[in-house]
């Protein structure tokens, strides 16, 4: 009856996912628009107030598809509105949900929605934007749409003054104008939205860019035009399914990856393509089957394959010095390609010597290559299948642990995220990682000043504690120390607090473990619980804390720590009558476990709780209109009658 935190969840990370959640996402791809609409409506009903369901759907890739449908001009207004409502509901979940939405570039999509003539759709977009921008994890600069210099240039009429230079008779002038537009449009929705509608000699700017990336144009011009269209697409000004992206920009960038191209062109082509497809599942799929791209990228690791092929000695010397840039670009593109699709991940891993190349990349001297290799590993580690096979066969946890020993924060953040996946309950790497001193390493991460590292450290420990043996749980508690545990529970970041509570909840599961841990750390844990229930915390934090109390109440001897603490009992009583149903339900779990009549001392516990007025509250709740509360109250009352 203990409330175990069943699936330790990571937003941009793999999680155990139920079949029913997958069913919701699958329906979004139905060819029948009416069925898609019904699927979105059903999804909306399923996620309301259900954070676990929200997390599952995010992990399964619902967000990119919802954003795709929201931006489709062929989608009905009703469908686009429902998509915005579901995204708004996902944003009202945990802070990690908001981070996942931001990672999928939801802001430009919603801002574009404000241009719609339909008021209901605009309202749904505005509600979602408001939810996202009131979250503490949303960077302010996302609303402040770009760096200062872009805005200054834009405000001084740069777009209008430069546009006519694209049709200059001078190639150099055309190229400089093109480069200027690529710089202006990068991560800048304001500029990008304007560029889409700019006319030059009666032709729209995107059409001019498309002409400039045709095969008969100089490579430099093709690449820079492709960058302009890529940046405009990522800023939300051009749809990802627009022909100029799917049939022109993407194939052009894939062409740049061929071994006929110069090193710099191959690097720039791969990195731009990685950015273009990073958040869009459909573009990832299209790219993966264009010109054998996955196999083509394998050549990036064999450069230069033949010295005689490069007759220019200066060029050869230059390329040998810069060959690491090719490897970095390949890892980046592989990471984007494998971000969502299981089949693509499988193809990447089956590419010749791929896992060995990643392992080698993790120990390269170039920090950029190491970071790109870790990102690639992180992307592939989202696959349950690969965690069970290739990752185990190549023991990737060994070089990963080595990377974690001494690396800059930028690498540590991605490497520790990957470690979180390798520590999921079904991963065969979990045991050897534990034996290699991971507890000590992760406990040290929880003390980092870097917020992302603190989150990942505690998150990995939470995954480690899930269904773990008592020895591992004891090691974690010993490694963290009571002082550090209190430090984490009073962290200013709610994400750290929630993960720490999740860790506690996973530690306090199965009766022998509950009783053992509470016998050694009971006083401190009860103190922490009191502290949180008295503090100014949100509903999710208090709900998680009450669930920890419910687990303690499920212990054989541990429950006495609650029964002898009148302050805690009064708090449980208070939350039974709270206005929030989730908190009421969590408090009811505590009561049910305390009054369960098959356990020793149940009569005394029942009597004490009756004297406190708990039975009166149970009678009242048994008449509740909420079916969950009603059922739980009736179950608890039956224990008094048995």
Coordinates of C-alpha atoms in Angstrom, one line a residue:
X1 CA 0.0 0.0 0.0
X2 CA 3.1 2.3 0.0
X3 CA 2.9 5.0 -2.6
X4 CA 6.0 4.3 -4.6
X5 CA 7.0 6.9 -7.2
X6 CA 6.5 4.3 -9.9
X7 CA 8.3 5.8 -12.8
X8 CA 11.2 8.2 -12.2
X9 CA 10.5 10.7 -14.9
X10 CA 12.9 12.9 -16.9
X11 CA 11.4 15.3 -19.4
X12 CA 13.9 15.4 -22.1
X13 CA 14.8 11.8 -21.0
X14 CA 13.4 8.3 -21.3
X15 CA 10.8 7.1 -18.9
X16 CA 8.7 4.0 -18.5
X17 CA 5.7 4.7 -20.6
X18 CA 2.3 3.1 -20.5
X19 CA 0.6 1.6 -23.5
X20 CA -2.4 3.9 -23.1
X21 CA -0.1 7.0 -23.3
X22 CA 1.4 5.8 -26.6
X23 CA -2.2 5.3 -27.9
X24 CA -2.9 9.0 -27.4
X25 CA 0.2 10.0 -29.4
X26 CA -0.4 7.5 -32.2
X27 CA -3.9 9.0 -32.8
X28 CA -2.3 12.4 -33.6
X29 CA -0.9 10.8 -36.8
X30 CA -4.2 9.4 -38.0
X31 CA -4.9 10.3 -41.7
X32 CA -8.5 11.1 -40.8
X33 CA -8.6 14.8 -39.5
X34 CA -11.8 14.1 -37.5
X35 CA -10.0 11.2 -35.6
X36 CA -7.0 13.5 -35.0
X37 CA -9.4 16.1 -33.5
X38 CA -11.1 13.6 -31.3
X39 CA -7.6 12.3 -30.3
X40 CA -6.5 15.8 -29.2
X41 CA -9.8 16.3 -27.3
X42 CA -9.3 12.9 -25.5
X43 CA -5.7 13.8 -24.8
X44 CA -6.9 17.1 -23.2
X45 CA -9.2 15.3 -20.9
X46 CA -6.5 12.7 -20.0
X47 CA -3.9 15.3 -19.0
X48 CA -6.0 17.6 -16.8
X49 CA -4.6 17.3 -13.3
X50 CA -2.5 14.3 -14.2
X51 CA 1.2 15.2 -14.1
X52 CA 2.4 11.6 -14.8
X53 CA 0.3 11.4 -17.9
X54 CA 1.6 14.8 -19.0
X55 CA 5.2 13.6 -18.5
X56 CA 4.6 10.4 -20.4
X57 CA 3.1 12.2 -23.4
X58 CA 6.0 14.7 -23.5
X59 CA 8.5 11.8 -23.4
X60 CA 6.6 10.1 -26.2
X61 CA 7.0 13.1 -28.5
X62 CA 3.4 14.6 -28.3
X63 CA 4.7 18.2 -28.2
X64 CA 6.4 18.4 -31.6
X65 CA 3.3 16.8 -33.2
X66 CA 0.9 19.1 -31.4
X67 CA 2.9 22.1 -32.5
X68 CA 3.0 20.8 -36.1
X69 CA -0.8 20.5 -36.1
X70 CA -1.2 23.9 -34.5
X71 CA 0.8 25.5 -37.3
X72 CA -0.7 23.6 -40.2
X73 CA -2.8 25.9 -42.3
X74 CA -4.8 22.8 -43.4
X75 CA -5.7 22.1 -39.8
X76 CA -9.2 23.2 -38.9
X77 CA -9.5 26.1 -36.5
X78 CA -11.1 23.8 -33.9
X79 CA -8.1 21.4 -34.1
X80 CA -5.5 24.2 -33.8
X81 CA -7.4 25.6 -30.8
X82 CA -7.6 22.2 -29.1
X83 CA -3.9 21.7 -29.7
X84 CA -3.2 25.1 -28.0
X85 CA -5.4 24.1 -25.0
X86 CA -3.5 20.8 -24.6
X87 CA -0.1 22.6 -24.8
X88 CA -1.4 25.0 -22.2
X89 CA -2.4 22.1 -20.0
X90 CA 1.0 20.5 -20.4
X91 CA 2.6 23.9 -19.4
X92 CA 0.6 23.9 -16.2
X93 CA 2.3 20.7 -15.1
X94 CA 5.9 20.6 -13.7
X95 CA 8.6 23.1 -14.5
X96 CA 10.3 20.3 -16.5
X97 CA 7.2 20.3 -18.7
X98 CA 7.7 24.0 -19.4
X99 CA 11.4 23.3 -20.2
X100 CA 10.4 20.6 -22.7
X101 CA 7.9 22.9 -24.4
X102 CA 10.6 25.7 -24.6
X103 CA 13.0 23.1 -26.1
X104 CA 10.5 22.4 -28.8
X105 CA 10.3 26.2 -29.6
X106 CA 6.7 26.6 -28.6
X107 CA 7.0 30.4 -28.2
X108 CA 7.4 31.3 -31.9
X109 CA 4.6 28.9 -32.9
X110 CA 2.2 30.5 -30.4
X111 CA 3.2 34.0 -31.3
X112 CA 2.5 33.2 -35.0
X113 CA -1.0 31.9 -33.8
X114 CA -1.8 35.4 -32.6
X115 CA -1.9 36.5 -36.3
X116 CA -5.0 34.3 -36.8
X117 CA -8.4 35.9 -37.4
X118 CA -10.1 33.4 -35.0
X119 CA -10.6 34.9 -31.5
X120 CA -10.9 31.5 -29.7
X121 CA -7.6 30.3 -31.2
X122 CA -5.9 33.6 -30.3
X123 CA -7.3 33.3 -26.7
X124 CA -6.0 29.7 -26.4
X125 CA -2.5 30.8 -27.7
X126 CA -2.5 33.7 -25.2
X127 CA -3.5 31.5 -22.3
X128 CA -0.7 29.1 -23.1
X129 CA 1.9 31.9 -23.5
X130 CA 0.8 33.4 -20.2
X131 CA 1.3 30.0 -18.5
X132 CA 4.7 29.6 -20.0
X133 CA 5.9 33.2 -19.2
X134 CA 4.7 33.0 -15.6
X135 CA 7.0 30.0 -15.1
X136 CA 10.3 30.8 -13.4
X137 CA 12.1 28.5 -15.8
X138 CA 11.2 30.6 -18.9
X139 CA 14.1 32.9 -19.8
X140 CA 13.1 36.5 -20.1
X141 CA 15.0 36.9 -23.3
X142 CA 12.5 34.6 -25.1
X143 CA 10.0 37.5 -25.0
X144 CA 12.8 40.0 -25.6
X145 CA 13.1 38.4 -29.1
X146 CA 16.8 38.8 -29.7
X147 CA 20.2 40.2 -28.9
X148 CA 20.5 44.0 -28.8
X149 CA 22.3 44.4 -32.1
X150 CA 19.7 42.6 -34.1
X151 CA 17.0 44.8 -32.7
X152 CA 18.9 48.0 -33.3
X153 CA 19.6 47.0 -36.9
X154 CA 16.0 46.0 -37.4
X155 CA 14.6 49.2 -35.8
X156 CA 16.8 51.3 -38.1
X157 CA 15.3 49.8 -41.2
X158 CA 18.1 47.4 -42.0
X159 CA 15.7 44.9 -43.6
X160 CA 14.3 47.4 -46.2
X161 CA 17.7 48.9 -46.9
X162 CA 19.5 45.6 -47.4
X163 CA 16.8 43.8 -49.3
X164 CA 17.3 45.5 -52.7
X165 CA 21.0 44.5 -52.5
X166 CA 20.1 40.9 -53.1
X167 CA 19.4 41.7 -56.7
X168 CA 22.7 43.7 -57.2
X169 CA 24.7 43.0 -60.3
X170 CA 27.8 42.4 -58.0
X171 CA 28.1 38.9 -56.6
X172 CA 30.1 40.1 -53.6
X173 CA 27.3 42.6 -52.7
X174 CA 24.6 39.9 -53.0
X175 CA 26.6 37.6 -50.8
X176 CA 27.2 40.2 -48.1
X177 CA 23.4 41.1 -48.1
X178 CA 22.6 37.4 -47.8
X179 CA 25.1 37.0 -44.9
X180 CA 23.6 40.0 -43.2
X181 CA 20.1 38.5 -43.4
X182 CA 21.3 35.2 -41.9
X183 CA 22.8 37.0 -38.9
X184 CA 19.6 39.1 -38.5
X185 CA 17.2 36.2 -38.7
X186 CA 19.1 33.8 -36.3
X187 CA 16.8 33.0 -33.3
X188 CA 14.9 36.3 -34.0
X189 CA 11.2 35.8 -34.6
X190 CA 10.6 39.5 -35.0
X191 CA 13.0 39.8 -37.9
X192 CA 12.1 36.5 -39.4
X193 CA 8.4 37.2 -39.5
X194 CA 9.1 40.5 -41.2
X195 CA 11.5 38.9 -43.8
X196 CA 8.8 36.5 -44.9
X197 CA 6.7 39.4 -46.3
X198 CA 9.4 41.5 -47.8
X199 CA 9.1 42.1 -51.5
X200 CA 12.1 42.7 -53.8
X201 CA 11.3 43.5 -57.4
X202 CA 7.8 42.0 -57.0
X203 CA 9.2 38.7 -55.5
X204 CA 9.0 37.6 -51.9
X205 CA 12.3 37.2 -50.0
X206 CA 11.9 33.5 -49.3
X207 CA 11.5 32.9 -53.0
X208 CA 14.7 34.8 -53.7
X209 CA 16.5 32.7 -51.1
X210 CA 15.2 29.5 -52.7
X211 CA 16.5 30.6 -56.1
X212 CA 19.9 31.3 -54.5
X213 CA 20.2 27.7 -53.2
X214 CA 19.8 26.1 -56.5
X215 CA 22.6 23.7 -57.6
X216 CA 23.9 26.0 -60.4
X217 CA 24.7 28.8 -57.8
X218 CA 28.1 29.0 -56.0
X219 CA 28.3 26.8 -52.9
X220 CA 28.8 29.7 -50.6
X221 CA 25.6 31.2 -51.8
X222 CA 23.7 27.9 -51.6
X223 CA 24.8 27.4 -48.0
X224 CA 24.1 31.0 -46.8
X225 CA 20.6 30.9 -48.4
X226 CA 19.9 27.6 -46.7
X227 CA 21.0 29.2 -43.4
X228 CA 18.6 32.1 -43.9
X229 CA 15.6 29.8 -44.6
X230 CA 16.7 27.5 -41.7
X231 CA 16.8 30.4 -39.2
X232 CA 13.5 31.7 -40.4
X233 CA 11.9 28.3 -40.1
X234 CA 13.3 27.7 -36.6
X235 CA 12.1 31.2 -35.6
X236 CA 8.6 30.1 -36.6
X237 CA 8.3 32.4 -39.7
X238 CA 8.3 29.4 -42.2
X239 CA 6.4 26.2 -41.5
X240 CA 8.5 23.0 -41.2
X241 CA 6.4 21.3 -43.8
X242 CA 6.7 24.2 -46.3
X243 CA 8.0 23.1 -49.7
X244 CA 10.9 25.6 -49.5
X245 CA 12.1 23.7 -46.4
X246 CA 11.3 20.1 -47.3
X247 CA 12.1 20.1 -51.0
X248 CA 14.7 22.8 -51.2
X249 CA 16.5 23.7 -47.9
X250 CA 16.9 20.3 -46.4
X251 CA 18.1 18.6 -49.6
X252 CA 20.6 21.4 -50.2
X253 CA 22.1 21.0 -46.7
X254 CA 22.3 17.2 -47.2
X255 CA 24.2 17.8 -50.5
X256 CA 26.7 19.9 -48.5
X257 CA 27.5 16.8 -46.4
X258 CA 28.8 14.8 -49.3
X259 CA 32.5 14.0 -49.5
X260 CA 32.9 16.0 -52.7
X261 CA 32.5 19.2 -50.7
X262 CA 35.3 21.0 -48.9
X263 CA 35.8 20.4 -45.1
X264 CA 34.3 23.8 -44.1
X265 CA 31.3 23.2 -46.3
X266 CA 30.7 19.8 -44.9
X267 CA 31.0 21.1 -41.3
X268 CA 28.6 24.1 -41.9
X269 CA 26.2 21.9 -43.9
X270 CA 25.9 19.3 -41.1
X271 CA 25.7 21.8 -38.3
X272 CA 23.0 23.9 -40.1
X273 CA 21.0 20.7 -40.9
X274 CA 21.3 19.6 -37.2
X275 CA 19.8 22.9 -36.2
X276 CA 17.0 22.8 -38.8
X277 CA 15.8 19.3 -37.8
X278 CA 16.6 19.5 -34.1
X279 CA 13.0 19.8 -32.9
X280 CA 10.9 18.4 -35.8
X281 CA 10.2 14.7 -36.0
X282 CA 9.1 14.8 -39.6
X283 CA 12.2 16.6 -40.8
X284 CA 14.3 14.2 -38.9
X285 CA 12.7 11.3 -40.7
X286 CA 12.9 13.0 -44.1
X287 CA 16.6 13.8 -43.6
X288 CA 17.4 10.2 -42.4
X289 CA 16.3 8.8 -45.8
X290 CA 17.7 11.6 -48.0
X291 CA 20.8 10.6 -50.0
X292 CA 21.9 7.9 -47.5
X293 CA 22.7 10.7 -45.0
X294 CA 23.3 8.4 -42.0
X295 CA 25.9 6.4 -44.0
X296 CA 27.3 9.6 -45.6
X297 CA 28.1 11.0 -42.1
X298 CA 30.2 7.9 -41.3
X299 CA 32.8 9.4 -43.8
X300 CA 33.2 12.3 -41.5
X301 CA 35.2 10.0 -39.2
X302 CA 37.5 8.8 -41.9
X303 CA 38.8 12.2 -43.1
X304 CA 41.0 12.5 -45.1
X305 CA 40.5 9.0 -46.4
X306 CA 43.2 9.3 -49.1
X307 CA 46.1 11.7 -48.9
X308 CA 46.5 11.6 -52.7
X309 CA 43.0 12.8 -53.2
X310 CA 44.1 16.2 -52.0
X311 CA 46.8 17.5 -54.2
X312 CA 47.1 20.9 -52.5
X313 CA 49.6 20.4 -49.6
X314 CA 48.4 23.6 -47.9
X315 CA 44.8 22.4 -48.1
X316 CA 45.8 18.9 -46.7
X317 CA 47.7 20.5 -43.8
X318 CA 44.7 22.8 -43.1
X319 CA 42.2 19.8 -43.2
X320 CA 44.3 17.6 -40.9
X321 CA 44.3 20.4 -38.3
X322 CA 40.5 20.8 -38.6
X323 CA 39.4 17.2 -39.1
X324 CA 38.0 17.2 -35.5
X325 CA 35.4 19.8 -36.6
X326 CA 34.0 17.2 -39.0
X327 CA 33.6 14.7 -36.1
X328 CA 32.0 17.4 -34.0
X329 CA 29.5 18.2 -36.8
X330 CA 28.7 14.5 -37.4
X331 CA 28.0 13.9 -33.7
X332 CA 25.7 17.0 -33.6
X333 CA 23.7 15.9 -36.7
X334 CA 23.4 12.3 -35.4
X335 CA 22.1 13.7 -32.1
X336 CA 19.4 15.7 -33.9
X337 CA 18.5 12.8 -36.2
X338 CA 18.1 10.4 -33.3
X339 CA 16.2 12.8 -31.0
X340 CA 12.8 11.1 -31.4
X341 CA 12.6 8.2 -33.7
X342 CA 13.5 4.7 -32.5
X343 CA 14.1 3.4 -36.1
X344 CA 16.5 6.2 -36.8
X345 CA 18.4 5.6 -33.6
X346 CA 18.8 1.9 -34.6
X347 CA 20.1 2.9 -38.0
X348 CA 22.6 5.3 -36.4
X349 CA 23.9 2.7 -33.9
X350 CA 24.2 0.1 -36.7
X351 CA 26.4 2.4 -38.7
X352 CA 29.9 0.9 -38.9
X353 CA 31.8 1.3 -35.5
X354 CA 29.4 3.9 -34.3
X355 CA 29.4 3.1 -30.6
X356 CA 33.3 2.9 -30.7
X357 CA 33.4 6.3 -32.4
X358 CA 31.2 7.8 -29.7
X359 CA 33.3 6.2 -27.0
X360 CA 36.5 7.6 -28.6
X361 CA 34.8 11.0 -29.0
X362 CA 34.2 11.1 -25.2
X363 CA 37.9 11.2 -24.6
X364 CA 39.0 13.5 -27.4
X365 CA 41.2 16.5 -26.6
X366 CA 38.8 18.9 -28.2
X367 CA 36.1 20.0 -25.7
X368 CA 33.7 20.7 -28.6
X369 CA 34.0 17.1 -29.9
X370 CA 33.6 15.7 -26.4
X371 CA 30.4 17.8 -25.9
X372 CA 29.0 16.8 -29.3
X373 CA 29.8 13.1 -28.5
X374 CA 28.0 13.3 -25.2
X375 CA 25.0 15.0 -26.8
X376 CA 24.9 12.2 -29.4
X377 CA 25.1 9.6 -26.6
X378 CA 22.3 11.4 -24.7
X379 CA 20.1 11.4 -27.8
X380 CA 20.6 7.6 -28.3
X381 CA 20.2 6.9 -24.6
X382 CA 16.5 7.7 -24.9
X383 CA 16.0 4.3 -26.5
X384 CA 15.0 1.4 -24.1
X385 CA 16.2 -1.1 -26.7
X386 CA 19.6 0.5 -27.1
X387 CA 20.1 0.8 -23.3
X388 CA 19.5 -2.9 -23.1
X389 CA 21.8 -3.9 -26.1
X390 CA 24.4 -1.6 -27.7
X391 CA 25.0 0.5 -24.6
X392 CA 25.6 -2.7 -22.6
X393 CA 27.7 -4.4 -25.3
X394 CA 30.1 -1.4 -25.5
X395 CA 30.0 -0.6 -21.8
X396 CA 29.5 3.1 -22.6
X397 CA 29.0 3.8 -18.9
X398 CA 32.8 3.5 -18.4
X399 CA 33.9 6.4 -20.5
X400 CA 30.8 8.3 -19.4
X401 CA 31.8 8.0 -15.8
X402 CA 35.3 9.1 -16.7
X403 CA 33.9 12.2 -18.5
X404 CA 31.9 13.0 -15.3
X405 CA 35.1 12.9 -13.1
X406 CA 36.6 16.1 -14.5
X407 CA 34.8 18.2 -17.1
X408 CA 33.4 21.7 -17.6
X409 CA 29.8 22.3 -16.5
X410 CA 28.6 22.4 -20.1
X411 CA 29.6 18.8 -20.6
X412 CA 28.7 17.7 -17.1
X413 CA 25.1 18.8 -17.6
X414 CA 24.6 16.6 -20.7
X415 CA 26.7 13.7 -19.3
X416 CA 24.7 13.6 -16.1
X417 CA 21.5 13.7 -18.0
X418 CA 22.7 10.7 -20.0
X419 CA 23.6 9.0 -16.7
X420 CA 20.1 9.5 -15.5
X421 CA 18.9 7.3 -18.4
X422 CA 21.5 4.7 -17.7
X423 CA 20.3 4.5 -14.2
X424 CA 16.7 3.8 -15.1
X425 CA 15.4 0.5 -13.5
X426 CA 15.4 -1.5 -16.7
X427 CA 18.9 -0.5 -17.8
X428 CA 21.5 -3.3 -17.5
X429 CA 24.2 -0.6 -16.9
X430 CA 22.7 0.3 -13.6
X431 CA 24.5 -2.3 -11.5
X432 CA 28.1 -1.7 -12.9
X433 CA 27.6 2.1 -12.6
X434 CA 26.7 1.6 -8.9
X435 CA 29.8 -0.5 -8.4
X436 CA 32.0 2.2 -9.9
X437 CA 31.3 4.8 -7.2
X438 CA 28.4 6.6 -8.8
X439 CA 26.7 7.4 -5.5
X440 CA 29.6 9.5 -4.3
X441 CA 29.9 11.3 -7.7
X442 CA 26.1 12.1 -7.8
X443 CA 26.0 13.2 -4.2
X444 CA 28.8 15.7 -5.0
X445 CA 26.8 17.0 -8.0
X446 CA 23.9 17.8 -5.7
X447 CA 26.2 20.3 -4.0
X448 CA 27.1 22.1 -7.2
X449 CA 26.3 25.8 -7.6
X450 CA 25.1 25.0 -11.2
X451 CA 21.3 24.4 -10.9
X452 CA 21.1 21.9 -13.8
X453 CA 23.8 19.8 -12.2
X454 CA 22.0 19.8 -8.8
X455 CA 18.8 18.7 -10.6
X456 CA 20.6 16.0 -12.5
X457 CA 22.5 14.7 -9.5
X458 CA 19.4 14.3 -7.4
X459 CA 17.4 13.0 -10.4
X460 CA 19.9 10.3 -11.0
X461 CA 19.9 9.4 -7.3
X462 CA 16.1 9.2 -7.5
X463 CA 16.3 6.8 -10.5
X464 CA 19.0 4.8 -8.6
X465 CA 16.8 4.4 -5.5
X466 CA 13.8 3.2 -7.6
X467 CA 13.1 -0.5 -6.6
X468 CA 16.7 -0.7 -5.2
X469 CA 18.1 -3.0 -2.6
X470 CA 18.4 -1.7 1.0
X471 CA 22.2 -1.5 0.8
X472 CA 22.0 1.0 -2.1
X473 CA 19.4 3.1 -0.3
X474 CA 21.6 3.2 2.8
X475 CA 24.6 4.2 0.7
X476 CA 22.6 7.0 -0.8
X477 CA 21.5 8.3 2.6
X478 CA 25.1 8.0 3.9
X479 CA 26.5 9.7 0.8
X480 CA 24.1 12.6 1.0
X481 CA 24.3 13.2 4.7
X482 CA 21.4 14.6 6.7
X483 CA 22.8 18.1 6.4
X484 CA 22.9 17.9 2.6
X485 CA 19.4 16.4 2.5
X486 CA 18.0 19.4 4.4
X487 CA 20.0 21.7 2.1
X488 CA 18.3 20.2 -0.9
X489 CA 14.9 20.3 0.7
X490 CA 15.3 24.0 1.3
X491 CA 16.7 24.7 -2.2
X492 CA 15.2 27.8 -3.8
X493 CA 14.5 25.8 -7.0
X494 CA 11.3 23.8 -6.9
X495 CA 12.7 21.3 -9.3
X496 CA 15.5 20.3 -6.9
X497 CA 12.9 20.1 -4.1
X498 CA 10.5 17.9 -6.1
X499 CA 13.3 15.5 -7.1
X500 CA 14.6 15.3 -3.5
X501 CA 11.1 14.5 -2.4
X502 CA 10.9 11.9 -5.2
X503 CA 14.2 10.4 -3.9
X504 CA 12.8 10.2 -0.4
X505 CA 9.6 8.6 -1.7
X506 CA 11.6 5.9 -3.6
X507 CA 13.9 5.3 -0.6
X508 CA 10.8 4.8 1.6
X509 CA 9.2 1.9 -0.3
X510 CA 8.7 -1.7 0.8
X511 CA 8.0 -2.2 4.5
X512 CA 11.4 -3.5 5.7
X513 CA 13.2 -0.6 3.9
X514 CA 10.7 1.9 5.4
X515 CA 11.2 0.6 8.9
X516 CA 15.0 0.4 8.6
X517 CA 15.4 3.9 7.2
X518 CA 13.0 5.4 9.7
X519 CA 14.8 3.7 12.5
X520 CA 18.1 5.4 11.6
X521 CA 16.9 8.7 10.0
X522 CA 13.3 9.0 11.3
X523 CA 13.7 12.0 13.4
X524 CA 15.4 14.0 10.6
X525 CA 12.9 12.9 8.0
X526 CA 9.9 13.8 10.2
X527 CA 11.5 17.2 10.8
X528 CA 11.9 17.8 7.1
X529 CA 8.3 16.7 6.4
X530 CA 7.0 19.2 9.0
X531 CA 9.2 21.9 7.6
X532 CA 7.7 21.5 4.1
X533 CA 4.1 21.1 5.2
X534 CA 4.4 24.4 7.1
X535 CA 6.3 26.3 4.3
X536 CA 5.0 28.3 1.4
X537 CA 5.1 25.6 -1.2
X538 CA 3.0 24.7 -4.2
X539 CA 0.4 21.9 -4.4
X540 CA 2.7 19.4 -6.1
X541 CA 5.3 19.8 -3.4
X542 CA 2.9 19.3 -0.6
X543 CA 1.2 16.4 -2.3
X544 CA 4.6 14.7 -2.7
X545 CA 5.3 15.3 1.0
X546 CA 2.0 13.8 2.1
X547 CA 2.7 10.8 -0.1
X548 CA 6.0 10.3 1.7
X549 CA 4.0 10.4 5.0
X550 CA 1.7 7.8 3.5
X551 CA 4.7 5.5 2.8
X552 CA 5.9 6.0 6.4
X553 CA 2.4 5.1 7.6
X554 CA 2.7 1.9 5.7
X555 CA 5.7 0.8 7.7
X556 CA 5.3 -1.7 10.6
X557 CA 7.2 0.2 13.2
X558 CA 7.7 3.4 11.3
X559 CA 4.0 4.4 11.6
X560 CA 4.5 5.0 15.3
X561 CA 6.6 8.0 14.4
X562 CA 3.5 9.6 13.0
X563 CA 1.1 8.3 15.7
X564 CA 3.3 9.8 18.5
X565 CA 3.7 13.1 16.6
X566 CA 0.5 15.2 17.3
X567 CA 1.7 18.0 15.2
X568 CA 1.9 15.8 12.1
X569 CA -1.4 14.2 12.9
X570 CA -3.0 17.6 13.0
X571 CA -1.5 18.5 9.7
X572 CA -2.9 15.4 8.1
X573 CA -6.3 16.2 9.5
X574 CA -6.0 19.8 8.1
X575 CA -5.2 18.5 4.6
X576 CA -8.1 16.0 4.7
X577 CA -10.4 19.1 4.6
X578 CA -8.2 21.1 2.2
X579 CA -9.8 22.8 -0.8
X580 CA -7.5 20.9 -3.2
X581 CA -8.7 17.4 -3.9
X582 CA -5.1 16.1 -4.6
X583 CA -4.0 17.1 -1.2
X584 CA -7.1 15.6 0.4
X585 CA -6.5 12.3 -1.4
X586 CA -2.8 12.2 -0.3
X587 CA -3.8 12.8 3.3
X588 CA -6.4 10.0 3.0
X589 CA -3.7 7.6 2.0
X590 CA -1.9 8.4 5.3
X591 CA -5.1 7.7 7.3
X592 CA -5.9 4.5 5.4
X593 CA -2.5 3.1 6.2
X594 CA -2.7 4.1 9.8
X595 CA -6.2 2.6 10.5
X596 CA -5.7 -0.7 8.5
X597 CA -7.2 -3.2 10.9
X598 CA -5.1 -6.3 9.9
X599 CA -2.0 -4.8 11.5
X600 CA -0.9 -4.9 15.1
X601 CA -2.0 -1.9 17.3
X602 CA -4.7 -0.9 14.8
X603 CA -7.4 -0.6 17.5
X604 CA -5.4 1.9 19.5
X605 CA -4.6 3.9 16.4
X606 CA -8.2 3.9 15.3
X607 CA -9.3 5.1 18.7
X608 CA -6.8 8.0 18.8
X609 CA -7.8 9.2 15.3
X610 CA -11.5 8.9 16.2
X611 CA -10.9 11.1 19.3
X612 CA -9.2 13.7 17.0
X613 CA -12.4 13.9 14.8
X614 CA -10.9 12.0 11.9
X615 CA -14.0 9.6 11.6
X616 CA -16.3 12.7 11.3
X617 CA -14.2 14.0 8.4
X618 CA -14.3 10.5 6.8
X619 CA -18.1 10.4 7.0
X620 CA -18.2 13.8 5.4
X621 CA -15.8 12.8 2.6
X622 CA -17.8 9.6 1.9
X623 CA -20.5 11.9 0.6
X624 CA -18.0 13.8 -1.7
X625 CA -18.8 14.4 -5.3
X626 CA -15.2 13.4 -6.1
X627 CA -15.3 9.6 -6.7
X628 CA -11.7 9.0 -5.6
X629 CA -12.2 10.9 -2.3
X630 CA -15.5 9.1 -1.8
X631 CA -14.1 5.6 -2.4
X632 CA -11.0 6.3 -0.2
X633 CA -13.1 7.6 2.7
X634 CA -15.5 4.6 2.5
X635 CA -12.5 2.2 2.5
X636 CA -11.1 3.8 5.6
X637 CA -14.4 3.7 7.4
X638 CA -14.8 0.0 6.6
X639 CA -11.6 -0.6 8.7
X640 CA -13.5 0.8 11.7
X641 CA -16.4 -1.6 11.1
X642 CA -14.4 -4.8 10.4

